[in-house]
Tab-separated table of C-alpha atoms and ligand atoms in Angstrom:
chain	number	residue	atom	x	y	z
A	46	MET	CA	-81.109	88.935	26.857
A	47	THR	CA	-82.091	85.112	26.905
A	48	GLN	CA	-84.268	84.152	23.991
A	49	THR	CA	-87.795	82.229	24.805
A	50	VAL	CA	-88.062	79.139	23.257
A	51	GLU	CA	-91.834	78.552	22.514
A	52	ALA	CA	-92.963	74.875	23.913
A	53	PRO	CA	-94.270	72.718	21.065
A	54	ILE	CA	-97.647	72.221	20.779
A	55	GLU	CA	-99.690	68.936	20.861
A	56	ALA	CA	-100.995	68.001	17.115
A	57	PRO	CA	-104.577	68.952	17.105
A	58	GLU	CA	-107.034	66.070	16.933
A	59	SER	CA	-109.124	66.106	13.573
A	60	ASP	CA	-111.938	63.986	12.864
A	61	TYR	CA	-111.267	64.068	9.109
A	62	ASP	CA	-111.081	60.982	7.613
A	63	PRO	CA	-108.954	61.003	4.233
A	64	PHE	CA	-110.274	57.681	3.274
A	65	ALA	CA	-113.992	58.335	3.971
A	66	LEU	CA	-115.278	58.533	0.207
A	67	GLU	CA	-116.191	62.180	0.169
A	68	SER	CA	-112.047	62.716	0.935
A	69	LEU	CA	-111.523	60.848	-1.854
A	70	GLN	CA	-114.283	62.378	-4.257
A	71	ASP	CA	-113.067	65.966	-3.735
A	72	PRO	CA	-109.300	65.909	-2.060
A	73	HIS	CA	-108.272	69.087	-2.481
A	74	THR	CA	-111.330	70.675	-0.414
A	75	PHE	CA	-111.183	67.916	2.478
A	76	ASP	CA	-106.960	67.543	2.627
A	77	GLY	CA	-107.005	71.655	2.046
A	78	ALA	CA	-109.286	72.006	5.035
A	79	SER	CA	-107.263	69.632	7.241
A	80	ARG	CA	-104.070	71.503	5.854
A	81	GLU	CA	-105.198	75.106	7.251
A	82	ILE	CA	-105.693	73.505	10.910
A	83	ALA	CA	-102.061	72.743	11.649
A	84	PRO	CA	-98.892	71.927	9.931
A	85	VAL	CA	-99.522	68.359	11.835
A	86	VAL	CA	-102.852	66.942	11.983
A	87	TYR	CA	-103.384	63.860	14.648
A	88	ILE	CA	-106.038	61.914	12.773
A	89	LYS	CA	-108.032	60.278	15.711
A	90	LYS	CA	-109.839	57.716	13.840
A	91	TYR	CA	-106.570	55.803	12.524
A	92	ASP	CA	-104.099	56.926	15.458
A	93	TYR	CA	-101.969	58.775	12.581
A	94	TYR	CA	-100.699	61.952	11.604
A	95	ALA	CA	-100.951	63.770	8.363
A	96	ILE	CA	-98.302	66.471	7.876
A	97	THR	CA	-100.230	68.851	5.539
A	98	ARG	CA	-98.039	72.120	4.563
A	99	PHE	CA	-95.613	72.538	1.876
A	100	THR	CA	-92.223	73.693	3.920
A	101	GLU	CA	-92.873	70.960	6.898
A	102	ILE	CA	-93.429	68.054	4.475
A	103	GLN	CA	-90.050	69.338	2.585
A	104	LYS	CA	-88.599	69.789	6.327
A	105	ALA	CA	-89.718	66.119	7.621
A	106	LEU	CA	-88.105	64.453	4.196
A	107	ARG	CA	-84.843	66.138	4.422
A	108	ASP	CA	-84.832	64.019	7.252
A	109	TRP	CA	-84.834	60.530	6.413
A	110	ARG	CA	-83.080	59.293	9.997
A	111	THR	CA	-86.064	61.082	11.829
A	112	PHE	CA	-88.899	60.496	9.266
A	113	SER	CA	-87.734	56.832	7.950
A	114	SER	CA	-89.655	55.131	4.725
A	115	THR	CA	-89.337	51.501	6.560
A	116	ASP	CA	-92.938	51.765	7.909
A	117	ARG	CA	-96.125	53.471	7.471
A	118	PRO	CA	-99.832	54.120	8.182
A	119	PHE	CA	-101.471	50.927	7.294
A	120	TYR	CA	-98.482	48.913	6.270
A	121	ALA	CA	-98.910	45.323	5.673
A	122	PRO	CA	-96.806	43.338	3.596
A	123	SER	CA	-98.758	42.675	0.122
A	124	PRO	CA	-97.871	41.177	-3.202
A	125	PHE	CA	-98.689	44.457	-5.031
A	126	ARG	CA	-95.979	46.727	-3.060
A	127	PRO	CA	-92.276	45.363	-3.667
A	128	ARG	CA	-90.073	45.967	-0.749
A	129	THR	CA	-87.402	47.854	-2.846
A	130	LEU	CA	-86.798	51.579	-2.804
A	131	ILE	CA	-89.947	53.110	-1.109
A	132	LEU	CA	-89.722	51.173	1.942
A	133	GLU	CA	-86.034	51.249	2.129
A	134	ASP	CA	-83.867	53.549	4.397
A	135	PRO	CA	-79.831	53.872	3.542
A	136	PRO	CA	-77.690	52.181	2.758
A	137	GLU	CA	-80.215	49.863	1.136
A	138	HIS	CA	-81.996	52.131	-0.255
A	139	THR	CA	-78.660	54.091	-2.071
A	140	ALA	CA	-78.084	50.925	-3.984
A	141	SER	CA	-81.506	50.524	-5.424
A	142	LYS	CA	-81.762	54.224	-6.310
A	143	ALA	CA	-78.208	53.910	-7.724
A	144	ALA	CA	-79.599	50.755	-9.882
A	145	VAL	CA	-82.486	52.924	-11.357
A	146	PHE	CA	-80.584	56.136	-12.135
A	147	LYS	CA	-78.166	53.928	-14.277
A	148	VAL	CA	-81.196	52.440	-16.303
A	149	PHE	CA	-82.400	56.001	-16.808
A	150	SER	CA	-79.068	57.245	-17.740
A	151	GLU	CA	-78.810	60.426	-19.784
A	152	GLU	CA	-77.740	58.202	-22.958
A	153	ASN	CA	-80.706	55.988	-22.158
A	154	LEU	CA	-83.245	58.931	-21.592
A	155	ALA	CA	-81.699	60.591	-24.928
A	156	LYS	CA	-82.626	57.446	-27.106
A	157	MET	CA	-86.511	57.036	-25.198
A	158	SER	CA	-87.038	61.114	-26.207
A	159	GLU	CA	-86.285	60.128	-29.919
A	160	TYR	CA	-88.956	57.511	-29.605
A	161	PHE	CA	-91.167	59.241	-27.606
A	162	LYS	CA	-91.273	62.055	-29.535
A	163	ALA	CA	-91.914	60.029	-33.092
A	164	GLU	CA	-94.747	57.897	-30.902
A	165	ALA	CA	-96.437	61.570	-29.689
A	166	GLU	CA	-96.228	63.224	-33.287
A	167	ARG	CA	-97.787	59.468	-35.101
A	168	LEU	CA	-100.739	59.230	-32.425
A	169	LEU	CA	-101.745	63.101	-32.787
A	170	ASP	CA	-101.404	63.161	-36.786
A	171	GLU	CA	-103.598	60.107	-36.658
A	172	LEU	CA	-106.345	61.408	-34.035
A	173	LEU	CA	-106.452	64.784	-35.794
A	174	ALA	CA	-106.530	63.480	-39.563
A	175	ASP	CA	-109.878	64.675	-39.943
A	176	GLY	CA	-110.255	67.799	-38.641
A	177	PRO	CA	-112.171	68.914	-35.623
A	178	VAL	CA	-112.585	64.994	-33.256
A	179	GLU	CA	-114.090	64.398	-30.118
A	180	ILE	CA	-111.954	62.024	-27.885
A	181	GLU	CA	-111.790	60.736	-24.729
A	182	ALA	CA	-108.466	62.316	-23.405
A	183	PHE	CA	-107.778	59.028	-21.004
A	184	ARG	CA	-108.379	56.250	-23.240
A	185	ASP	CA	-107.701	57.704	-26.489
A	186	LEU	CA	-104.827	59.825	-25.810
A	187	ALA	CA	-102.866	59.090	-22.550
A	188	VAL	CA	-103.508	55.044	-22.113
A	189	ARG	CA	-102.449	54.884	-26.035
A	190	TYR	CA	-99.360	57.031	-25.961
A	191	VAL	CA	-98.249	55.500	-22.404
A	192	LEU	CA	-98.987	52.364	-22.761
A	193	LYS	CA	-96.970	52.445	-26.358
A	194	VAL	CA	-94.072	53.826	-25.592
A	195	PHE	CA	-93.251	53.257	-21.972
A	196	PRO	CA	-93.292	49.604	-22.540
A	197	ASP	CA	-91.662	49.376	-25.885
A	198	VAL	CA	-88.807	50.733	-24.131
A	199	LEU	CA	-88.650	48.362	-21.267
A	200	GLY	CA	-89.401	45.962	-23.952
A	201	LEU	CA	-92.491	44.096	-22.676
A	202	PRO	CA	-94.839	42.395	-25.016
A	203	GLU	CA	-97.801	44.091	-26.840
A	204	ASP	CA	-100.297	41.450	-25.430
A	205	GLY	CA	-101.657	42.326	-22.011
A	206	ARG	CA	-100.231	45.840	-21.166
A	207	GLU	CA	-103.697	46.936	-19.710
A	208	ALA	CA	-102.389	44.686	-16.888
A	209	LEU	CA	-100.194	47.468	-15.938
A	210	LEU	CA	-102.725	49.550	-15.207
A	211	LYS	CA	-104.988	47.409	-13.040
A	212	PHE	CA	-101.907	46.031	-11.488
A	213	GLY	CA	-100.762	50.285	-10.817
A	214	ASP	CA	-104.396	51.205	-9.516
A	215	ALA	CA	-104.362	48.269	-6.718
A	216	VAL	CA	-101.001	49.035	-5.738
A	217	PHE	CA	-102.400	52.714	-4.889
A	218	ASN	CA	-104.815	51.211	-2.999
A	219	VAL	CA	-102.306	49.203	-0.633
A	220	PHE	CA	-102.087	51.801	1.748
A	221	GLY	CA	-105.320	52.583	3.519
A	222	PRO	CA	-107.745	50.744	5.628
A	223	PRO	CA	-109.475	47.891	4.467
A	224	SER	CA	-112.649	48.696	2.708
A	225	ASP	CA	-114.964	47.579	0.143
A	226	LEU	CA	-113.417	49.943	-2.344
A	227	GLN	CA	-109.768	48.770	-1.600
A	228	ALA	CA	-111.248	45.063	-1.873
A	229	GLN	CA	-112.561	45.284	-5.493
A	230	LYS	CA	-109.270	47.187	-6.222
A	231	LEU	CA	-107.246	44.168	-5.067
A	232	ALA	CA	-109.473	41.991	-7.007
A	233	ARG	CA	-108.868	43.884	-10.107
A	234	GLY	CA	-105.064	44.145	-9.594
A	235	ALA	CA	-104.606	40.643	-9.003
A	236	GLU	CA	-105.571	40.084	-12.763
A	237	GLY	CA	-102.584	41.975	-13.576
A	238	GLN	CA	-100.446	40.616	-11.434
A	239	GLU	CA	-99.645	37.420	-12.959
A	240	TRP	CA	-98.735	39.560	-16.161
A	241	VAL	CA	-96.383	41.419	-14.440
A	242	GLU	CA	-95.143	38.195	-12.191
A	243	THR	CA	-94.239	36.569	-15.603
A	244	ASN	CA	-92.549	39.938	-17.143
A	245	THR	CA	-90.581	40.777	-14.474
A	246	ALA	CA	-89.035	37.567	-14.864
A	247	LYS	CA	-85.251	37.064	-15.998
A	248	GLU	CA	-85.833	35.013	-18.667
A	249	LEU	CA	-87.925	36.753	-20.601
A	250	GLN	CA	-86.013	40.397	-20.439
A	251	SER	CA	-84.898	41.314	-23.947
A	252	GLU	CA	-81.473	42.345	-24.767
A	253	GLY	CA	-80.563	46.345	-23.801
A	254	GLY	CA	-84.082	46.715	-22.111
A	255	VAL	CA	-84.375	47.940	-18.759
A	256	GLY	CA	-85.123	44.713	-17.328
A	257	TRP	CA	-82.552	42.834	-19.049
A	258	GLN	CA	-80.123	45.901	-17.755
A	259	LEU	CA	-80.923	45.438	-14.245
A	260	TYR	CA	-80.516	41.957	-14.264
A	261	GLN	CA	-77.093	42.282	-15.757
A	262	MET	CA	-76.227	44.660	-12.663
A	263	ALA	CA	-77.104	41.628	-10.372
A	264	GLU	CA	-74.508	39.398	-12.560
A	265	GLU	CA	-71.709	42.084	-11.878
A	266	GLY	CA	-72.605	41.590	-7.960
A	267	LYS	CA	-74.175	45.224	-7.796
A	268	ILE	CA	-77.801	44.380	-6.540
A	269	SER	CA	-79.045	41.030	-5.727
A	270	GLU	CA	-81.202	38.929	-8.411
A	271	HIS	CA	-84.222	39.671	-5.820
A	272	THR	CA	-83.439	43.238	-5.719
A	273	ALA	CA	-83.313	43.325	-9.760
A	274	GLN	CA	-87.050	41.698	-9.865
A	275	GLN	CA	-88.193	43.822	-7.276
A	276	ILE	CA	-87.079	47.061	-8.672
A	277	LEU	CA	-88.670	45.992	-11.875
A	278	LYS	CA	-91.427	45.693	-10.384
A	279	SER	CA	-91.575	49.232	-8.815
A	280	ILE	CA	-91.215	50.665	-12.169
A	281	PHE	CA	-94.121	48.719	-13.385
A	282	ALA	CA	-95.866	49.203	-10.046
A	283	ALA	CA	-95.321	53.019	-10.234
A	284	GLY	CA	-95.237	54.225	-14.004
A	285	PHE	CA	-98.393	53.891	-15.562
A	286	ASP	CA	-101.134	54.735	-13.334
A	287	THR	CA	-99.403	58.089	-12.441
A	288	THR	CA	-98.705	59.132	-15.946
A	289	THR	CA	-101.885	58.078	-17.878
A	290	THR	CA	-103.991	59.966	-15.305
A	291	SER	CA	-101.603	62.717	-14.790
A	292	ILE	CA	-101.943	63.275	-18.739
A	293	ALA	CA	-105.896	62.799	-18.854
A	294	SER	CA	-105.920	65.743	-15.724
A	295	MET	CA	-103.619	68.237	-17.924
A	296	MET	CA	-106.341	67.899	-20.513
A	297	ARG	CA	-108.846	68.865	-18.179
A	298	ALA	CA	-106.772	71.742	-16.722
A	299	PHE	CA	-106.380	73.023	-20.468
A	300	ALA	CA	-110.328	72.607	-21.273
A	301	ASP	CA	-110.942	74.499	-18.131
A	302	ASN	CA	-108.743	77.322	-18.852
A	303	PRO	CA	-108.905	77.729	-22.401
A	304	GLU	CA	-106.819	81.441	-22.111
A	305	GLU	CA	-103.948	78.953	-20.889
A	306	TRP	CA	-104.016	76.921	-23.822
A	307	GLN	CA	-104.043	80.348	-25.854
A	308	LYS	CA	-100.949	81.610	-23.659
A	309	LEU	CA	-99.131	78.535	-24.080
A	310	ARG	CA	-99.885	78.436	-27.802
A	311	ALA	CA	-98.313	81.724	-28.159
A	312	LYS	CA	-95.175	80.870	-26.374
A	313	PRO	CA	-94.473	76.930	-26.680
A	314	GLU	CA	-90.765	77.731	-24.648
A	315	LEU	CA	-93.223	77.652	-21.474
A	316	VAL	CA	-93.881	73.661	-22.133
A	317	ASP	CA	-91.857	72.402	-19.546
A	318	ASN	CA	-93.085	74.799	-16.908
A	319	ALA	CA	-96.424	74.448	-17.975
A	320	TRP	CA	-96.464	70.400	-17.454
A	321	GLU	CA	-94.804	71.344	-14.100
A	322	GLU	CA	-98.203	73.808	-13.029
A	323	ALA	CA	-100.355	70.926	-14.411
A	324	ILE	CA	-98.409	68.391	-11.793
A	325	ARG	CA	-98.748	71.060	-9.188
A	326	TYR	CA	-102.619	71.579	-10.024
A	327	TYR	CA	-103.414	68.201	-10.446
A	328	PRO	CA	-101.039	66.070	-8.668
A	329	ALA	CA	-101.042	62.035	-9.595
A	330	SER	CA	-99.755	60.952	-5.961
A	331	ARG	CA	-102.081	62.503	-3.368
A	332	TYR	CA	-99.795	61.269	-0.291
A	333	GLY	CA	-96.684	59.455	0.932
A	334	GLY	CA	-95.829	57.607	4.535
A	335	ARG	CA	-93.071	57.467	7.083
A	336	VAL	CA	-92.559	56.549	10.475
A	337	ALA	CA	-90.908	58.901	12.944
A	338	LYS	CA	-87.875	57.333	14.753
A	339	LYS	CA	-87.639	59.317	17.269
A	340	GLU	CA	-89.468	62.065	19.492
A	341	THR	CA	-89.367	65.454	17.380
A	342	VAL	CA	-91.168	69.087	16.704
A	343	LEU	CA	-92.144	70.209	12.927
A	344	GLY	CA	-93.597	73.421	12.545
A	345	GLY	CA	-93.791	73.833	16.400
A	346	VAL	CA	-96.109	70.169	16.799
A	347	ARG	CA	-94.782	67.247	18.650
A	348	VAL	CA	-94.566	64.176	16.590
A	349	PRO	CA	-93.908	61.304	19.164
A	350	GLU	CA	-91.340	58.787	18.497
A	351	GLY	CA	-93.108	56.241	16.534
A	352	ALA	CA	-95.703	58.426	15.208
A	353	LYS	CA	-96.856	56.734	11.605
A	354	LEU	CA	-97.198	59.450	9.407
A	355	LEU	CA	-98.965	60.583	6.030
A	356	THR	CA	-97.006	63.637	3.773
A	357	MET	CA	-99.882	64.906	2.313
A	358	TRP	CA	-98.198	66.404	-0.995
A	359	LEU	CA	-101.807	66.700	-2.851
A	360	GLY	CA	-102.942	69.249	-0.191
A	361	ALA	CA	-99.511	70.906	-0.191
A	362	GLY	CA	-99.264	71.611	-3.844
A	363	ARG	CA	-102.410	74.158	-3.250
A	364	ASP	CA	-100.418	75.603	-0.295
A	365	PRO	CA	-101.207	79.503	0.046
A	366	ARG	CA	-97.992	80.241	2.138
A	367	GLN	CA	-96.258	78.560	-0.843
A	368	TYR	CA	-98.086	79.646	-3.782
A	369	THR	CA	-99.963	82.673	-4.857
A	370	ASP	CA	-103.539	82.076	-6.110
A	371	PRO	CA	-102.817	78.274	-5.270
A	372	ASP	CA	-106.387	77.278	-6.682
A	373	GLU	CA	-105.289	79.027	-10.263
A	374	PHE	CA	-104.180	77.220	-13.299
A	375	HIS	CA	-101.432	79.138	-15.008
A	376	VAL	CA	-99.023	77.630	-17.501
A	377	ASP	CA	-96.493	80.764	-16.635
A	378	ARG	CA	-96.353	80.737	-12.934
A	379	ASP	CA	-93.292	81.149	-11.474
A	380	LEU	CA	-92.244	77.849	-9.520
A	381	LYS	CA	-88.813	78.291	-8.606
A	382	GLY	CA	-89.784	76.681	-5.001
A	383	GLY	CA	-90.586	74.011	-6.837
A	384	HIS	CA	-93.459	71.650	-5.683
A	385	LEU	CA	-93.913	68.235	-3.836
A	386	SER	CA	-95.852	66.042	-6.860
A	387	PHE	CA	-92.706	64.055	-7.270
A	388	GLY	CA	-92.207	63.754	-3.080
A	389	PHE	CA	-88.558	65.553	-2.085
A	390	GLY	CA	-85.230	64.573	-0.979
A	391	ILE	CA	-83.595	60.748	-1.111
A	392	HIS	CA	-87.102	59.339	-2.182
A	393	THR	CA	-87.899	61.913	-4.856
A	394	CYS	CA	-89.432	59.412	-7.719
A	395	ALA	CA	-87.008	57.577	-9.153
A	396	GLY	CA	-88.929	57.658	-12.684
A	397	ASN	CA	-89.593	61.594	-12.635
A	398	GLN	CA	-87.125	62.044	-15.908
A	399	VAL	CA	-89.339	59.388	-17.597
A	400	ALA	CA	-92.620	60.849	-16.487
A	401	ARG	CA	-91.246	64.395	-17.757
A	402	LEU	CA	-89.971	63.433	-20.833
A	403	GLU	CA	-93.408	61.568	-21.894
A	404	ALA	CA	-95.636	64.567	-21.042
A	405	ARG	CA	-93.453	67.537	-22.280
A	406	THR	CA	-92.788	65.449	-25.612
A	407	LEU	CA	-96.722	64.841	-25.863
A	408	LEU	CA	-97.605	68.488	-24.773
A	409	ARG	CA	-94.770	70.014	-27.259
A	410	ALA	CA	-96.334	68.370	-30.004
A	411	MET	CA	-99.966	69.058	-29.154
A	412	VAL	CA	-98.983	72.548	-28.601
A	413	GLU	CA	-97.968	72.619	-32.716
A	414	ARG	CA	-100.923	70.651	-33.811
A	415	ILE	CA	-103.896	71.713	-31.461
A	416	GLU	CA	-105.552	75.098	-31.716
A	417	THR	CA	-108.451	74.589	-29.065
A	418	ILE	CA	-109.173	71.706	-26.672
A	419	GLU	CA	-112.696	72.209	-25.637
A	420	LEU	CA	-114.919	70.213	-22.775
A	421	ALA	CA	-116.984	68.072	-24.605
A	422	GLY	CA	-119.108	65.879	-21.896
A	423	GLU	CA	-118.732	65.883	-17.971
A	424	PRO	CA	-114.780	64.623	-16.881
A	425	ARG	CA	-114.658	61.849	-14.128
A	426	ARG	CA	-112.204	61.722	-11.577
A	427	ALA	CA	-110.498	58.477	-10.642
A	428	VAL	CA	-111.205	57.450	-6.869
A	429	ASN	CA	-108.039	55.846	-5.400
A	430	TYR	CA	-106.817	55.985	-1.665
A	431	GLN	CA	-103.475	56.736	-2.843
A	432	SER	CA	-103.169	58.344	-6.830
A	433	PHE	CA	-105.126	61.014	-7.623
A	434	GLY	CA	-106.017	62.025	-11.496
A	435	HIS	CA	-108.888	61.559	-14.098
A	436	GLU	CA	-109.890	58.469	-15.858
A	437	HIS	CA	-112.482	60.121	-18.071
A	438	VAL	CA	-112.142	63.245	-19.821
A	439	PRO	CA	-113.869	63.775	-23.122
A	440	VAL	CA	-112.845	67.036	-25.118
A	441	ARG	CA	-113.096	68.134	-28.193
A	442	LEU	CA	-109.850	68.817	-30.516
A	443	THR	CA	-109.639	71.486	-33.188
A	444	PRO	CA	-106.443	70.926	-35.147
A	445	ALA	CA	-103.957	74.380	-35.993
A	446	ALA	CA	-103.473	75.250	-39.486
A	447	ARG	CA	-100.093	73.952	-40.355
A	448	ALA	CA	-97.412	75.605	-42.140
B	718	LIG	C1	-96.670	61.786	-13.187
B	718	LIG	C2	-95.623	61.009	-13.043
B	718	LIG	C3	-95.581	60.530	-11.718
B	718	LIG	C4	-95.343	60.895	-10.433
B	718	LIG	C5	-96.511	62.022	-10.010
B	718	LIG	C6	-95.004	60.202	-9.165
B	718	LIG	C7	-94.704	60.686	-8.064
B	718	LIG	C8	-94.062	59.706	-6.964
B	718	LIG	C9	-93.913	60.270	-5.924
B	718	LIG	C10	-94.544	61.733	-5.097
B	718	LIG	C11	-92.872	59.529	-5.235
B	718	LIG	C12	-92.345	59.565	-3.681
B	718	LIG	C13	-92.990	58.862	-2.563
B	718	LIG	C14	-92.692	59.219	-1.461
B	718	LIG	O1	-91.521	59.639	-1.027
B	718	LIG	O2	-93.163	57.990	-0.599
B	718	LIG	C15	-92.556	58.467	-6.038
B	718	LIG	C16	-91.310	57.467	-6.006
B	718	LIG	C17	-91.002	57.047	-6.993
B	718	LIG	N1	-91.798	56.615	-8.168
B	718	LIG	FE1	-92.667	57.737	-9.443
B	718	LIG	N2	-94.037	58.903	-10.133
B	718	LIG	C18	-94.843	59.307	-11.035
B	718	LIG	C19	-94.004	58.544	-12.376
B	718	LIG	C20	-93.215	57.391	-12.338
B	718	LIG	C21	-92.476	56.527	-13.146
B	718	LIG	C22	-92.774	56.798	-14.557
B	718	LIG	C23	-91.908	55.849	-12.580
B	718	LIG	C24	-91.206	54.453	-13.287
B	718	LIG	C25	-90.429	54.922	-14.264
B	718	LIG	C26	-91.689	55.989	-11.250
B	718	LIG	C27	-91.212	55.205	-10.348
B	718	LIG	C28	-91.254	55.542	-8.900
B	718	LIG	C29	-90.322	54.613	-8.015
B	718	LIG	C30	-89.246	53.269	-8.009
B	718	LIG	C31	-90.657	55.396	-7.092
B	718	LIG	C32	-89.502	55.399	-5.417
B	718	LIG	C33	-88.549	56.173	-5.141
B	718	LIG	C34	-87.996	55.651	-3.868
B	718	LIG	O3	-88.349	55.253	-3.278
B	718	LIG	O4	-86.781	56.033	-3.894
B	718	LIG	N3	-92.898	56.804	-10.948
B	718	LIG	N4	-92.924	59.029	-7.145
């Protein structure tokens, strides 16, 4: 018996505009609606494609030869976007990634871990010293913690660290159409750029720090000096906006779901899972980009050669084909199938171990010290093309009675 193979369909055309202000203000609704049209949607307005569902994004990212990283929607060289890693395919990418894995080795992460724990505990003890307290979780918790611990291990000066947030915010607005929003973000990012250029220079790296180790690899001939600086810039670019806004988002998720906080307090062994759920529920990165090197079929949809594609992982994080009750936040959700909030395949987030360590360490210290988290005002999301998160989360924290 011969099996009939269904011919692929053309990607349904959509008027959906992922970059319209209404989409940026409520991406879960708009990216979710396009996910329900088809696994691959043609975005007429820009002549680009969006891969919208979990399974198809995973499938595409497994096949880097077909779905290359060397081009993408709205790609134009920009001083905010280092060319290494995210814009490379193997073999260049393999060498750059190996260098990052070396600086974030198990040994280095173990050293960071002790330091992150001490600082998380110190900050929380200070915030909770006088009993119940109202704080703005983005500034008072996430930014204070992240801008202290990670730049310290990178060996950066205390002064001017806010530049990292401005720079990061611009980085995540490069891949999108020209607009007033983009112009504003890039102008603000330019204020951070000089600081970033200065602090990625070889002569300023303190001995033993992450930058110093990268330049050492250059001296040993493993990577070029240019690549060392570009990798360091990638770490600066991707390592701050993401972690701060995702910690603020996690605070909102707990404030909106007090029973989940109590569940976690009763079972602190769920901390790691709870944070994975928080990043699935509120991913810090909304999409990535690729180019199809040859014609192919994804989820029964034809993808033409040369198609530029967005990989919509925020929408995929709420894909009902992958998750039961995807719009609910449950610290004990079974996440064995994983999530795409750190991407997937060879470009999986190079800093995911650091991001996980930072967030889990903070969450563990919170679980030991905080009885309840309640909203104390209206939270506000950050409006940004590529990143997603909260920039204002007022909360009331009630300390737990401690032995
Ligand atoms: C919650 C925090 C973070 C989230 C949600 C996040 C998310 C992501 C995602 C989705 C990708 C894949 C991009 C793609 O395939 O197109 C990525 C790549 C990357 N991330 Fe992160 N990231 C986070 C934190 C960090 C940190 C802390 C660092 C640095 C220490 C970092 C450095 C990078 C780099 C260098 C890449 C490029 C990797 C490659 O191309 O192989 N990220 N990140």
